[in-house]
Short mmCIF file of C-alpha atoms in Angstrom, two decimals:
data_model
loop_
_atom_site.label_atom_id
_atom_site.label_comp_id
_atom_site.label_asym_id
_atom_site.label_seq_id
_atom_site.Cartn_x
_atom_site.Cartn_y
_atom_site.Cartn_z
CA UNK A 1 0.00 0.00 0.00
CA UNK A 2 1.65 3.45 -1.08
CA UNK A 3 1.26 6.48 0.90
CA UNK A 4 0.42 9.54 -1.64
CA UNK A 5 1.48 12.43 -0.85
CA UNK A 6 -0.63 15.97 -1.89
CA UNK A 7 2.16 17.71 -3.57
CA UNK A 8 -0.24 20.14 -6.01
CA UNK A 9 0.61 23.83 -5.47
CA UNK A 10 -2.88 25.69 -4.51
CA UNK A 11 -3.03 29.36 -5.84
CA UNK A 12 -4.55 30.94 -2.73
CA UNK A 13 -4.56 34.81 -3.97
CA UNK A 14 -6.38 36.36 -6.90
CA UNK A 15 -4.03 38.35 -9.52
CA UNK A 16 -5.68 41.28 -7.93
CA UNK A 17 -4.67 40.23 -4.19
CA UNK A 18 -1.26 39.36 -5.96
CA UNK A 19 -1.18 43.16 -7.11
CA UNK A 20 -2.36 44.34 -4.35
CA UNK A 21 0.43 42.54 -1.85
CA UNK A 22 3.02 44.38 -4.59
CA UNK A 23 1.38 47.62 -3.58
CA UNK A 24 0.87 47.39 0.00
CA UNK A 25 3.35 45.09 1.11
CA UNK A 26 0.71 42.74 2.96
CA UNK A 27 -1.97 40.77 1.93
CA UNK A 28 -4.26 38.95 4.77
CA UNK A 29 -5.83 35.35 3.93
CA UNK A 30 -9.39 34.99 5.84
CA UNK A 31 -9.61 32.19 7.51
CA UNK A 32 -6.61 30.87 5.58
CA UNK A 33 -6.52 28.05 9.23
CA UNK A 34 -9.52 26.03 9.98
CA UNK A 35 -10.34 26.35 13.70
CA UNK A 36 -10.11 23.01 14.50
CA UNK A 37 -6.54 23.19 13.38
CA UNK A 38 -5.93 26.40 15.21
CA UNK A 39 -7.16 24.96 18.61
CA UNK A 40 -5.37 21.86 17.96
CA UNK A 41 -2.08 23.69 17.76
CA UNK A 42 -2.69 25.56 20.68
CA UNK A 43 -3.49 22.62 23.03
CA UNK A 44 -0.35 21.05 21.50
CA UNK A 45 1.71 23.81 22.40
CA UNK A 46 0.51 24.17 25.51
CA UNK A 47 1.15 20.63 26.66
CA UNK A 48 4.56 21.07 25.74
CA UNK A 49 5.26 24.09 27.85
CA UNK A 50 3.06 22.27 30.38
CA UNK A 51 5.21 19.33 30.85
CA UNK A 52 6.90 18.48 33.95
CA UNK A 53 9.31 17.25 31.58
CA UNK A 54 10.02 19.62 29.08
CA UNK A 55 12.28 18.50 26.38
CA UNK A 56 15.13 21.37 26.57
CA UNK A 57 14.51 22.83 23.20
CA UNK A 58 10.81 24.23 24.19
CA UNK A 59 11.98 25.31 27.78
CA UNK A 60 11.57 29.16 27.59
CA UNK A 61 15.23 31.14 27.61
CA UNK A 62 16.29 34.75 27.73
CA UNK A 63 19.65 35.38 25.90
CA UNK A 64 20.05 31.40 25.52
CA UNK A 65 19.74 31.06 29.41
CA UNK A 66 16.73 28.79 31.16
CA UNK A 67 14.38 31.36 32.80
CA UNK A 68 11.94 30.44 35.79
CA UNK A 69 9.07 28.52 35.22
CA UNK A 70 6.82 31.45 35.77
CA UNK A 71 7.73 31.82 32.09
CA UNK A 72 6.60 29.27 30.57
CA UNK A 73 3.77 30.89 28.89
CA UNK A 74 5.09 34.38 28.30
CA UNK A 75 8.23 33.73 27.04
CA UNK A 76 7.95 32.98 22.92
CA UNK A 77 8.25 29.18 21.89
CA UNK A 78 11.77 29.74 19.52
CA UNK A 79 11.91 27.57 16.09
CA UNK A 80 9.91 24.50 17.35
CA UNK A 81 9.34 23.02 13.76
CA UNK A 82 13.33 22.15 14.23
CA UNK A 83 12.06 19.84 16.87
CA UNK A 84 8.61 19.39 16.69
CA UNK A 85 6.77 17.60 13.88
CA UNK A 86 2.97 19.35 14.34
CA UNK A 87 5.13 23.08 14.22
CA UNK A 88 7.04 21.43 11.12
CA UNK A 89 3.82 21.01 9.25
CA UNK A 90 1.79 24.27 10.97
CA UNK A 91 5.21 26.03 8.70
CA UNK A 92 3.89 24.23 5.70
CA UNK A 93 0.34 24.57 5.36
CA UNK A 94 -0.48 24.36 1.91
CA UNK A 95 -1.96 27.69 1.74
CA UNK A 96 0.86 29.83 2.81
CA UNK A 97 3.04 27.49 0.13
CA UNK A 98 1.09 28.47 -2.52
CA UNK A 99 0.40 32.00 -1.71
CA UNK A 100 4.41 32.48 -0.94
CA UNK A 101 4.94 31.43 -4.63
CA UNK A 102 2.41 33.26 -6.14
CA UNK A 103 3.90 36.80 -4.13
CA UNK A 104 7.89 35.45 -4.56
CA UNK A 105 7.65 33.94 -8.60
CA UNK A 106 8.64 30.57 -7.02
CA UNK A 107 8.83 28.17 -4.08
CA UNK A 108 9.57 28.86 -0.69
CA UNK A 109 11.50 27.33 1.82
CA UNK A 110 10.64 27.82 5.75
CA UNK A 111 13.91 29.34 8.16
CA UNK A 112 12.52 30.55 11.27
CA UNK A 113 9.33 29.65 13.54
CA UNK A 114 7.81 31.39 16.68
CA UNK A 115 5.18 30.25 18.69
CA UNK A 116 4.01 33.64 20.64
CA UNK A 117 1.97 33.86 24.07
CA UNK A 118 1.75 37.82 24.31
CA UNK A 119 -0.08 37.64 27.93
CA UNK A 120 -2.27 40.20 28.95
CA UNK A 121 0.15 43.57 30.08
CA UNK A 122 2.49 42.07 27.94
CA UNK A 123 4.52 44.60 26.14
CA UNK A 124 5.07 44.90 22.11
CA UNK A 125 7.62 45.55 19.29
CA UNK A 126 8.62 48.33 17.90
CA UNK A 127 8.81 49.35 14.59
CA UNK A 128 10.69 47.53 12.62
CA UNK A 129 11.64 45.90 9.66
CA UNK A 130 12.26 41.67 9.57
CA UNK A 131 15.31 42.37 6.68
CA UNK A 132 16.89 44.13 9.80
CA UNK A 133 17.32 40.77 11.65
CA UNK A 134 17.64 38.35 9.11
CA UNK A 135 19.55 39.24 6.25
CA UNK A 136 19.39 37.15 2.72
CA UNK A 137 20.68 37.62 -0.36
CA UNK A 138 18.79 38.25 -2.78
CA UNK A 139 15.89 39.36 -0.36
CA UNK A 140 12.84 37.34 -0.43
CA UNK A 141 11.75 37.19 3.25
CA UNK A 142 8.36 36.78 3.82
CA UNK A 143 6.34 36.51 6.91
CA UNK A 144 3.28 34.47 7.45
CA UNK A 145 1.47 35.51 10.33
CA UNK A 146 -1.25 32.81 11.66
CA UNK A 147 -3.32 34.72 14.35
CA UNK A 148 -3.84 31.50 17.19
CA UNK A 149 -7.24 34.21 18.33
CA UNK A 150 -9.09 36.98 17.80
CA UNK A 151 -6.11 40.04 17.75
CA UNK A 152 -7.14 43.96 17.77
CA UNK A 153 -6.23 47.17 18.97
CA UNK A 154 -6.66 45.71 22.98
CA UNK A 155 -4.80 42.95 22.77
CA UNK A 156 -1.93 44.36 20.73
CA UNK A 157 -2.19 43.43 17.21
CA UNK A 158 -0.07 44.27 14.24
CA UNK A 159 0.42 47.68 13.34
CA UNK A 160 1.90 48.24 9.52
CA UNK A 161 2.35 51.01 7.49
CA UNK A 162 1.63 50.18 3.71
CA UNK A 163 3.96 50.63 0.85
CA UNK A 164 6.53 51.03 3.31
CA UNK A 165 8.51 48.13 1.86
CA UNK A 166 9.54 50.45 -1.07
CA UNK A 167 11.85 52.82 1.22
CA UNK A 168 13.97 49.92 1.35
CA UNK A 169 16.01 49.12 4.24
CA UNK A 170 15.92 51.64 6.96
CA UNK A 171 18.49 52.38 9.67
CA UNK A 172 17.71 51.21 12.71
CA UNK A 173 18.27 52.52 16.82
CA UNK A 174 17.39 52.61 20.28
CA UNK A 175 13.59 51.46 20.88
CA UNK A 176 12.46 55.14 21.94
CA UNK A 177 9.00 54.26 24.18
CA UNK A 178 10.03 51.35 27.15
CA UNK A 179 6.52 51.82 28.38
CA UNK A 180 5.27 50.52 25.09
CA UNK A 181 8.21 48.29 24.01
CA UNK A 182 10.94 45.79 24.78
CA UNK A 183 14.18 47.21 25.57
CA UNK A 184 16.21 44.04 23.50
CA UNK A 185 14.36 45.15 20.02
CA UNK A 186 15.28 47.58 18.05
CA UNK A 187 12.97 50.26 16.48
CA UNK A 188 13.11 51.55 12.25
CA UNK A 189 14.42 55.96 12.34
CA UNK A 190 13.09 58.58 10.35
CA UNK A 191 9.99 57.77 9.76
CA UNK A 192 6.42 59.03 10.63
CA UNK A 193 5.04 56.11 12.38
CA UNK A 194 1.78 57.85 12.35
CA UNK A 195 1.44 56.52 8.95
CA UNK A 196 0.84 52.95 10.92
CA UNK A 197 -2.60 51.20 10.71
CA UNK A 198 -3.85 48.24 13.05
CA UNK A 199 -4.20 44.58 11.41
CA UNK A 200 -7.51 43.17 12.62
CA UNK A 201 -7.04 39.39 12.49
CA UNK A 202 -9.72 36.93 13.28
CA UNK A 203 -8.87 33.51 14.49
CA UNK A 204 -7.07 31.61 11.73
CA UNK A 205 -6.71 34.79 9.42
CA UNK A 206 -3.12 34.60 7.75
CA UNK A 207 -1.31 37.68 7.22
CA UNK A 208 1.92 37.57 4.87
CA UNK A 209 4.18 40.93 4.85
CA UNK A 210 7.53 41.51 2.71
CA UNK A 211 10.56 41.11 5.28
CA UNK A 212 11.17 45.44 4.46
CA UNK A 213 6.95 46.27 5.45
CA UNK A 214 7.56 48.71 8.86
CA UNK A 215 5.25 46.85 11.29
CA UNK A 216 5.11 47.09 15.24
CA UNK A 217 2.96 46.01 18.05
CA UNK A 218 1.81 47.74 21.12
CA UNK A 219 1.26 46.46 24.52
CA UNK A 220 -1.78 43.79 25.72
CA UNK A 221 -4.09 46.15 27.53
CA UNK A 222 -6.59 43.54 27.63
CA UNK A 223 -7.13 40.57 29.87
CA UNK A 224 -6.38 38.36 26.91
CA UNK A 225 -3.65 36.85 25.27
CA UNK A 226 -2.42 37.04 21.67
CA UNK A 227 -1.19 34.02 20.67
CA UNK A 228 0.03 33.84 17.23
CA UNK A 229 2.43 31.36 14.87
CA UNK A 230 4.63 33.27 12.58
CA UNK A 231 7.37 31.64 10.74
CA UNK A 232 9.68 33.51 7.80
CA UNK A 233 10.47 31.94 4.32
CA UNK A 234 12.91 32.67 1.31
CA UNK A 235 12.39 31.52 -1.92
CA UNK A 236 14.54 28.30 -2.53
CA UNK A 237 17.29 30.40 -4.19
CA UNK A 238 18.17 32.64 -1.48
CA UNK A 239 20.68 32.26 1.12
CA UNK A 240 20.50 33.04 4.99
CA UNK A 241 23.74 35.32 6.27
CA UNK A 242 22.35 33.93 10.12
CA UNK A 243 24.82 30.46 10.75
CA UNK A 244 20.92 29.51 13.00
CA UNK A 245 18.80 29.47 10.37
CA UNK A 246 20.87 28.58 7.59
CA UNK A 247 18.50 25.13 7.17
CA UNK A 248 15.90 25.40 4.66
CA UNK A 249 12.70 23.08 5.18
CA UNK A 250 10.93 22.60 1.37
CA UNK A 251 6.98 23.07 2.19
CA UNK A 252 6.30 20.19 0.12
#
């Protein structure tokens, strides 16, 4: 009996949504995850950080260093589809395969994955730009975005500012507002950040955003969390400068 294997590419966006992502720098899938899946993944994720017997790649670290246990579900979940096989293949849904070829010309290959809890009073990112951090040559960094719930304005969603991709790479500096921010980030200069609009995503809305889109998030003033899967892709023929995420995983 032979195992097959759903290999088909699926052309999520429209050539309008296609043009649109060129303009904007952004394009967000409704309900790109079934529910189902999305609670799935949760409860998986949580078990894992749950465990009296963590396996030491999911124990939560600052700087490399094992933090308390109080951290556990604060502290992002750091490239789990390197160890985990449900992250591996949350990285290559099918959907954000064929819509990352469709906005890159050709196939994608996954680098980086981040499971994060964003409790309530939890603080947020400033803005920024993922080129910044991960540098690839040529530059075809994408982000895809999978919101675990419901994420607005309360419980610090996404801000972006559109067409912002085409300034190119900006020079980055000290994150300017602590109350709003983490200190370790780093935050995009010379730009009017009023320019930024919140990203309403519903739960299992996919947002993909070119690695040079300015985007930010603000702190949880809600009393829930904001728990949201985002892992970064090149296309096949691009090359990581980072010696961590230097492994490509084909989404096929």
């Amino acid at each position: 009996m032979s195992i097959q294997v759903q290999s088909e590419r699926v052309n999520p966006l429209t050539p309008e949504q296609v043009k649109q992502y060129q303009i904007d720098g952004y394009i967000i899938i409704k309900k790109g995850c079934s529910i189902d899946l999305i609670d799935a993944f949760n409860s998986h994720i949580h078990s894992i950080r749950s465990s009296d017997s963590m396996p030491e790649w999911a124990k939560p670290k600052k700087g490399g260093a094992v933090v308390d246990d109080k951290d556990r579900f604060s502290l992002r979940l750091f490239n789990p589809h390197l160890h985990d096989g449900f992250s591996l293949q949350m990285m290559k849904l099918p959907v954000v395969r064929g819509a990352l070829a469709q906005v890159l010309g050709d196939e994608a290959a996954g680098v980086q994955s981040m499971y994060f809890y964003k409790e309530p009073g939890s603080p947020g990112q400033a803005a920024h730009q993922d080129y910044y951090y991960i540098k690839n040559d040529p530059n075809t960094l994408t982000a895809a975005w999978v919101a675990m719930e419901y994420t607005n304005e309360e419980n610090g969603c996404l801000y972006v500012i559109p067409g912002s991709q085409k300034l190119g790479v900006l020079p980055h500096g000290d994150v300017k507002n602590l109350q709003e921010h983490e200190a370790w980030t780093h935050e995009v200069e010379d730009i009017d950040l009023s320019k930024e609009i919140p990203v309403i995503l519903d739960k299992g809305d996919i947002l993909i955003f070119d690695s040079n889109l300015i985007h930010s998030s603000t702190r949880n003033r809600s009393n829930r969390w904001r728990r949201s899967y985002v892992c970064h892709y090149i296309r096949h023929d691009s090359t990581i400068e980072r010696e961590d995420l230097k492994k490509k995983i084909p989404l096929v």
